[in-house]
mmCIF file of C-alpha atoms and ligand atoms in Angstrom:
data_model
loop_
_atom_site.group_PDB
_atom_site.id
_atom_site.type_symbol
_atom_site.label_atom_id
_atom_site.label_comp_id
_atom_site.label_asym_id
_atom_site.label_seq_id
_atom_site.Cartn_x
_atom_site.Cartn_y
_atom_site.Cartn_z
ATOM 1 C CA UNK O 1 0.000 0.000 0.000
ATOM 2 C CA UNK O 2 2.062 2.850 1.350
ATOM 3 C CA UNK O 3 5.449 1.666 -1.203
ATOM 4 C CA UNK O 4 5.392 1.809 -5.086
ATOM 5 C CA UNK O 5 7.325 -0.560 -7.454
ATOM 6 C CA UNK O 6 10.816 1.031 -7.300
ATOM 7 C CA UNK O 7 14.756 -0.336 -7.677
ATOM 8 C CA UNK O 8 14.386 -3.039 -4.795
ATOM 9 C CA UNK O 9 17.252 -3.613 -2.542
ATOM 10 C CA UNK O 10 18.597 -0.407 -1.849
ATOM 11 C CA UNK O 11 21.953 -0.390 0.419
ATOM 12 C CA UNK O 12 21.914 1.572 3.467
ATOM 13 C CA UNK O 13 22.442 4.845 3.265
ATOM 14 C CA UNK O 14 23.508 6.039 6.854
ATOM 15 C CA UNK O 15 23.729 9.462 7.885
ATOM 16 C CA UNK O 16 24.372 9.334 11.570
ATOM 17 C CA UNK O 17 25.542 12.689 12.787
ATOM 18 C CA UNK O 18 25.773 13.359 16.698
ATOM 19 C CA UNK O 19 23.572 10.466 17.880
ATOM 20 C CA UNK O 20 23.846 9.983 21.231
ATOM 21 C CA UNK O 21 24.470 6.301 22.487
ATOM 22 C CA UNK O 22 21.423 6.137 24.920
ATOM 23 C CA UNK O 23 20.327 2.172 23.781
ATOM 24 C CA UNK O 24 18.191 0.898 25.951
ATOM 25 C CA UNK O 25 18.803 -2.412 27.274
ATOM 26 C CA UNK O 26 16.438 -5.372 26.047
ATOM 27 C CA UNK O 27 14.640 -8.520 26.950
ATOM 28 C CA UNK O 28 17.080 -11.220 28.205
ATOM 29 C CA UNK O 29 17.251 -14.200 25.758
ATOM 30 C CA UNK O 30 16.795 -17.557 26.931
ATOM 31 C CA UNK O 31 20.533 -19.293 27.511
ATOM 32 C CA UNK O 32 18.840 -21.446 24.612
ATOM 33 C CA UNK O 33 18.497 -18.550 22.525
ATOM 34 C CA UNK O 34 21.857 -17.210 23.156
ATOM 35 C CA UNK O 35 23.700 -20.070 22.063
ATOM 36 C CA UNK O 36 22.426 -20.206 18.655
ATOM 37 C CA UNK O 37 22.628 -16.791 17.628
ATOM 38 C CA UNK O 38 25.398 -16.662 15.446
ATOM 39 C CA UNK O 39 24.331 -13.416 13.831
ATOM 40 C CA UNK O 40 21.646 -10.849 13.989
ATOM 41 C CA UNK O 41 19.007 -9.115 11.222
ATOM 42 C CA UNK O 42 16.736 -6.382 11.200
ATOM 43 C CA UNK O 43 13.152 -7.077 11.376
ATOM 44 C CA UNK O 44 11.306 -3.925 10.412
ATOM 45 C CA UNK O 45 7.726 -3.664 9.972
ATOM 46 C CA UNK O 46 5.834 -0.154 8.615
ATOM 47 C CA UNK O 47 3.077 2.443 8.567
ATOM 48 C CA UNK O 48 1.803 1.250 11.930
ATOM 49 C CA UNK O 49 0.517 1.866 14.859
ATOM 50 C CA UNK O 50 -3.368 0.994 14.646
ATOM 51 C CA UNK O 51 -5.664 -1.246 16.191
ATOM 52 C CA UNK O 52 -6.234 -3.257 13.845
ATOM 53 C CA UNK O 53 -3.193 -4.986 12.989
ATOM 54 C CA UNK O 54 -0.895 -4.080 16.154
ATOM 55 C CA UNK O 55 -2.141 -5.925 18.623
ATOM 56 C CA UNK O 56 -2.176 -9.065 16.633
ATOM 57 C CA UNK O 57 1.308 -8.421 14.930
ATOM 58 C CA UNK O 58 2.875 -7.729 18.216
ATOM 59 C CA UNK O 59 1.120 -11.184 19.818
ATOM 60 C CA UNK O 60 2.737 -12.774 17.054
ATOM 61 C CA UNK O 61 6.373 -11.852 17.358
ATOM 62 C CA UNK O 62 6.164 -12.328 20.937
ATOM 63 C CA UNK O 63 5.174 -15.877 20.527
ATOM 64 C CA UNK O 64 7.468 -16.889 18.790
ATOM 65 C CA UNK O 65 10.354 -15.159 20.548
ATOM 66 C CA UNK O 66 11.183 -12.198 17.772
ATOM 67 C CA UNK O 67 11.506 -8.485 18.734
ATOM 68 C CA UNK O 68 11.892 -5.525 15.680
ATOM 69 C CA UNK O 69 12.008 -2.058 15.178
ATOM 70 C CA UNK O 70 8.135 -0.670 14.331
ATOM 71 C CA UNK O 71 8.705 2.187 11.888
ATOM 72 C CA UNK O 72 5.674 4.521 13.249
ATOM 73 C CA UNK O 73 3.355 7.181 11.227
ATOM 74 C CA UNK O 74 3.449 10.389 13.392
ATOM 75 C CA UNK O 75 -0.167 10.199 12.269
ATOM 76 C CA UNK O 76 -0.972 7.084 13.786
ATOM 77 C CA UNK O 77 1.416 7.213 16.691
ATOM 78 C CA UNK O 78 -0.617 10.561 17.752
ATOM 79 C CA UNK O 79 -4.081 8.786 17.174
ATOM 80 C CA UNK O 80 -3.039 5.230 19.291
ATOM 81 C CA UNK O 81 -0.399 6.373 21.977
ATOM 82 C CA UNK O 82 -1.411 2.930 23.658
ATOM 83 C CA UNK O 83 -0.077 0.642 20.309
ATOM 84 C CA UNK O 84 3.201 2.547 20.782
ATOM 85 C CA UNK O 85 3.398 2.009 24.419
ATOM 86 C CA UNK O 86 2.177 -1.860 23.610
ATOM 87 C CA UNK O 87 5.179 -1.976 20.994
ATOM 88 C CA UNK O 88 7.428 -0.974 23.668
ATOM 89 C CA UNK O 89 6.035 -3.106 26.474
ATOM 90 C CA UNK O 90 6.486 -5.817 24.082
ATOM 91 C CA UNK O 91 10.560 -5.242 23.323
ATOM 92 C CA UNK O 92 10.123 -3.831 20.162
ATOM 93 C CA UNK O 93 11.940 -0.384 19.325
ATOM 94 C CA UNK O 94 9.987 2.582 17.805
ATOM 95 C CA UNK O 95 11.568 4.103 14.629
ATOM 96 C CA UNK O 96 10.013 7.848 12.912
ATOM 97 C CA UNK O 97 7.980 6.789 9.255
ATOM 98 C CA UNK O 98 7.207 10.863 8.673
ATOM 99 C CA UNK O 99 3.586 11.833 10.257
ATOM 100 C CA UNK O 100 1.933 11.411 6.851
ATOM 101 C CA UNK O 101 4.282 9.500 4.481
ATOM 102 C CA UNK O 102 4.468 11.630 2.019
ATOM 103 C CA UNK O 103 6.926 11.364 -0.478
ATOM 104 C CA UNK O 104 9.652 14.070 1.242
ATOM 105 C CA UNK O 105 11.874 14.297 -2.027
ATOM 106 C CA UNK O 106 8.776 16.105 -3.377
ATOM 107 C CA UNK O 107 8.692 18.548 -0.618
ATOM 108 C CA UNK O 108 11.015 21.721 0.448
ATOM 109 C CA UNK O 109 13.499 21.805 3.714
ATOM 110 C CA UNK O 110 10.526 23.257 6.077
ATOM 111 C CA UNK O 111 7.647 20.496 5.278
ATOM 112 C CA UNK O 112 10.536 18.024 5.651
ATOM 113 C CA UNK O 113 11.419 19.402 8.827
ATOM 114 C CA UNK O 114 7.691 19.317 10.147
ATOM 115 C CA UNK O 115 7.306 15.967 8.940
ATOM 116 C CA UNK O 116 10.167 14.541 11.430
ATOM 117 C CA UNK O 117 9.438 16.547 14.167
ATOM 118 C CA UNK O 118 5.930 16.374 14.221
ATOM 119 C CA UNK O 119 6.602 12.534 14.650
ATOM 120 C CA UNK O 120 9.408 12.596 17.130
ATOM 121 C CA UNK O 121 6.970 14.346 19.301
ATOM 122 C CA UNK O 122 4.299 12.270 18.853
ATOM 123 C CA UNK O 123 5.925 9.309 19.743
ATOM 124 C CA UNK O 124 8.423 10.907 22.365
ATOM 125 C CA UNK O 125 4.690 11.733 23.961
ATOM 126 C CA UNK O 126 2.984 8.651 23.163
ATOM 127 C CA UNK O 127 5.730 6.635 25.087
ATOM 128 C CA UNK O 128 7.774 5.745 22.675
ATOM 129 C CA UNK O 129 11.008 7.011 23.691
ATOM 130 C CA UNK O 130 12.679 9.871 21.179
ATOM 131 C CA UNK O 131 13.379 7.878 18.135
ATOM 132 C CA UNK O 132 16.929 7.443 16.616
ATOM 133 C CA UNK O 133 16.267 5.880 13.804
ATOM 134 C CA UNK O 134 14.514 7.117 10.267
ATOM 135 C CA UNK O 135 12.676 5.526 7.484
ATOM 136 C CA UNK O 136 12.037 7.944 4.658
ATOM 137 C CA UNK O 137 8.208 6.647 3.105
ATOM 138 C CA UNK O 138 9.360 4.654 -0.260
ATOM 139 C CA UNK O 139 12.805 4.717 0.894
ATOM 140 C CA UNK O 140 13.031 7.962 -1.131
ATOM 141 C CA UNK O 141 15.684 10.186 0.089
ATOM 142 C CA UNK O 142 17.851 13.185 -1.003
ATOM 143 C CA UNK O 143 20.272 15.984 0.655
ATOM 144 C CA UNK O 144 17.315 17.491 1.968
ATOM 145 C CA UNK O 145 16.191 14.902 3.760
ATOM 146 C CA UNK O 146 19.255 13.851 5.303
ATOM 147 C CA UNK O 147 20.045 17.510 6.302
ATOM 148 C CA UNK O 148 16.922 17.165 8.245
ATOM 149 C CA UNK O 149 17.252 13.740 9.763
ATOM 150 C CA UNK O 150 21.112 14.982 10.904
ATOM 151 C CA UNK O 151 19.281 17.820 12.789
ATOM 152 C CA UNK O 152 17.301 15.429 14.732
ATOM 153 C CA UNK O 153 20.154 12.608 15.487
ATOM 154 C CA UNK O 154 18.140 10.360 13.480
ATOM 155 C CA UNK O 155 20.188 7.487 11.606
ATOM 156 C CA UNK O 156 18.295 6.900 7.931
ATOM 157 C CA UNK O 157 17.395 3.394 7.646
ATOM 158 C CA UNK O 158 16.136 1.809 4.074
ATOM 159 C CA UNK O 159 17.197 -1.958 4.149
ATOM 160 C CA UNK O 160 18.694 -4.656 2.392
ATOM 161 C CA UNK O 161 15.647 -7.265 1.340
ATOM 162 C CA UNK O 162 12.342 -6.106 0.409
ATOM 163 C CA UNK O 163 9.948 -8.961 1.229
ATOM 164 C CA UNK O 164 7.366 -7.152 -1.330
ATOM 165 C CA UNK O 165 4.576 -7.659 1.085
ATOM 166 C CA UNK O 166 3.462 -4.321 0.310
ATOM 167 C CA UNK O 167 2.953 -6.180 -3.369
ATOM 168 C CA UNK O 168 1.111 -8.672 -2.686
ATOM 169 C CA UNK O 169 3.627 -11.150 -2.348
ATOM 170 C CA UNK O 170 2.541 -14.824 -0.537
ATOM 171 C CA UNK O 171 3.334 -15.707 2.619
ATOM 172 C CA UNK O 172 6.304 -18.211 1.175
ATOM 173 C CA UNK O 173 7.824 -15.724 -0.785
ATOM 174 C CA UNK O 174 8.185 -13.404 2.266
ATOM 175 C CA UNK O 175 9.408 -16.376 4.650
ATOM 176 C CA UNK O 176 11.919 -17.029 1.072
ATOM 177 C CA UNK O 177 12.628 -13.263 1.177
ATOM 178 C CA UNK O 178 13.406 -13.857 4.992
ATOM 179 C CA UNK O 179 15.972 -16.637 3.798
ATOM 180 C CA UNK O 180 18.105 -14.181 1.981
ATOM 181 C CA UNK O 181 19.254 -12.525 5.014
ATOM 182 C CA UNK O 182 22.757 -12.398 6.397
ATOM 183 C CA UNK O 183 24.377 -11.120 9.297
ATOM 184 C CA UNK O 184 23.704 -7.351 10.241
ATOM 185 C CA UNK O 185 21.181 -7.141 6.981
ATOM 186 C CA UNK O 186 17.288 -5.388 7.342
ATOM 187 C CA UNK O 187 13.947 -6.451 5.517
ATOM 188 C CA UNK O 188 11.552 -4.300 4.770
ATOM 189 C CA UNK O 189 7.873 -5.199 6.203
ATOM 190 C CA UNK O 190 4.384 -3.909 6.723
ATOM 191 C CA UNK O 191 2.371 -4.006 9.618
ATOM 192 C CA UNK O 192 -0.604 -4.657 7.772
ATOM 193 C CA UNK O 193 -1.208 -7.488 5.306
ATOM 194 C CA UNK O 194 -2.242 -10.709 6.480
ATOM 195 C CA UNK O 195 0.534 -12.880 5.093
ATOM 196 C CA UNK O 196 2.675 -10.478 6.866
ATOM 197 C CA UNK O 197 1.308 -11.880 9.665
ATOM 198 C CA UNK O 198 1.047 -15.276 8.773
ATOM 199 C CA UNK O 199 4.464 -15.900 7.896
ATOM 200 C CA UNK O 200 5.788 -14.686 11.732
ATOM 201 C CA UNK O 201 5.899 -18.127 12.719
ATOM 202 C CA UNK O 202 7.822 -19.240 9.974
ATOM 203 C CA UNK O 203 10.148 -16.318 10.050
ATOM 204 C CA UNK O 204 11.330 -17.336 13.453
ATOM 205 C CA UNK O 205 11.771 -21.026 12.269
ATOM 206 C CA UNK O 206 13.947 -20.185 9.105
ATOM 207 C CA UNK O 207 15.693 -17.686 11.313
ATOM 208 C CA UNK O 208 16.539 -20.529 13.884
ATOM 209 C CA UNK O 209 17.522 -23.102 10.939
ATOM 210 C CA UNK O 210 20.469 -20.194 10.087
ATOM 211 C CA UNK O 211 21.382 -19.501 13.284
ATOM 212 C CA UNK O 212 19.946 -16.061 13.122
ATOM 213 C CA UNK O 213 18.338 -14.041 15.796
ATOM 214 C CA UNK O 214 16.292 -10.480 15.807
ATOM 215 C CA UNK O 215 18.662 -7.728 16.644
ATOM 216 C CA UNK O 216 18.291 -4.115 16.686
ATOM 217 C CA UNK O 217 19.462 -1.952 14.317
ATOM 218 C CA UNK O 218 22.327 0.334 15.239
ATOM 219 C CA UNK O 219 22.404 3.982 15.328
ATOM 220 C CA UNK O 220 25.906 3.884 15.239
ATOM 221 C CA UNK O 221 26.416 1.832 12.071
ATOM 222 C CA UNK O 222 22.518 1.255 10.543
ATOM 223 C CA UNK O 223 23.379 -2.728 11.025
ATOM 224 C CA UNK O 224 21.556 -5.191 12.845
ATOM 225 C CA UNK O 225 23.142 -6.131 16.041
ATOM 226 C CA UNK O 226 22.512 -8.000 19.175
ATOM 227 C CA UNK O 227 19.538 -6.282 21.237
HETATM 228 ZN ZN1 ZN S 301 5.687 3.213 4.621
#
């Protein structure tokens, strides 16, 4: 829904300035856990909160053990403070989305700027924490934008695997899309569809087979790491 058909796969483009090392520390894992993560990748699901599809998505990933960074609408993070305080409750970190997902290479320095901030704020007062981290809508960035996201410490974060779910794609070819990972990498989700959803189980299972856990993504270097 909220990406169009673009070049798929697009590195990371980082542009940390001045962010401040304030991680906050995360759920223990299991000693079972530990001992078979032999690297870490980026779960990232977007254009939430809502009630509709939070609650379930966040049930999900629970269950089966997962944690990943929600990449929040200002919008929605201002209309259901309570999904961003259940993301949190849950282990999951809280990344900015812009407050209407527009597409900000379209728009001039000051909408840009109102864009971020309006969403920092609405999830700093939601309970989310300040964000550090940045998804431009599309993954659509320019000099502009970064200029922007350096004011706020944000890190921009586009990712390495887009499991097309926004396309359509089945729940196999996401769990496939989910097999292409490697250590440190990011895939692009949604909060919304239903195969989305679906596949969670299976995500955690062809994690597991690779010896892959759910990490956080860095500020520092825009890589998954451990949480
Ligand atoms: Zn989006």
């Amino acid at each position: 829904m909220r990406s169009r058909p673009r070049s798929l796969a697009i590195g990371l483009a980082v542009a940390a300035t001045a962010v401040a090392g304030t991680v906050t520390a995360g759920v223990h894992a299991t000693p079972a856990q530990a001992a078979t993560c032999n690297g870490y990748v980026g779960l990232t699901f977007d254009d939430g909160p809502s009630n509709s599809h939070t609650p379930a998505l966040l049930n999900a990933l629970t269950q089966n053990r997962l944690r990943a960074t929600m990449f929040n609408e200002g919008q929605y993070a201002a209309a259901y403070p309570a999904q961003v305080r259940a993301q949190v409750q849950a282990g999951m970190w809280v990344g900015n989305h812009s407050y209407t997902h527009p597409h900000l290479t379209q728009l001039g320095q000051s909408q840009i700027d109102s864009e971020i901030s309006r969403t920092q704020q609405a999830i700093t007062n939601a309970g989310g924490g300040s964000p550090q981290l940045f998804r431009p809508p599309y993954g659509e960035t320019n000099a502009t934008v970064r200029s922007v996201e350096a004011r706020y410490g944000l890190t921009e974060i586009i990712w390495n695997v887009d499991s097309q779910d926004w396309n359509n794609a089945s729940t196999d070819a996401i769990v496939q899309a989910v097999n292409r990972l490697t250590n440190g990498q990011i895939i692009l989700m949604h909060e919304w569809p239903a195969n989305t959803l679906a596949a969670i189980p299976r995500i955690a299972q062809a994690l597991a087979n690779k010896g892959l856990c759910s990490g956080r993504i860095s500020p520092q270097t825009g890589r998954a790491v451990a949480p």
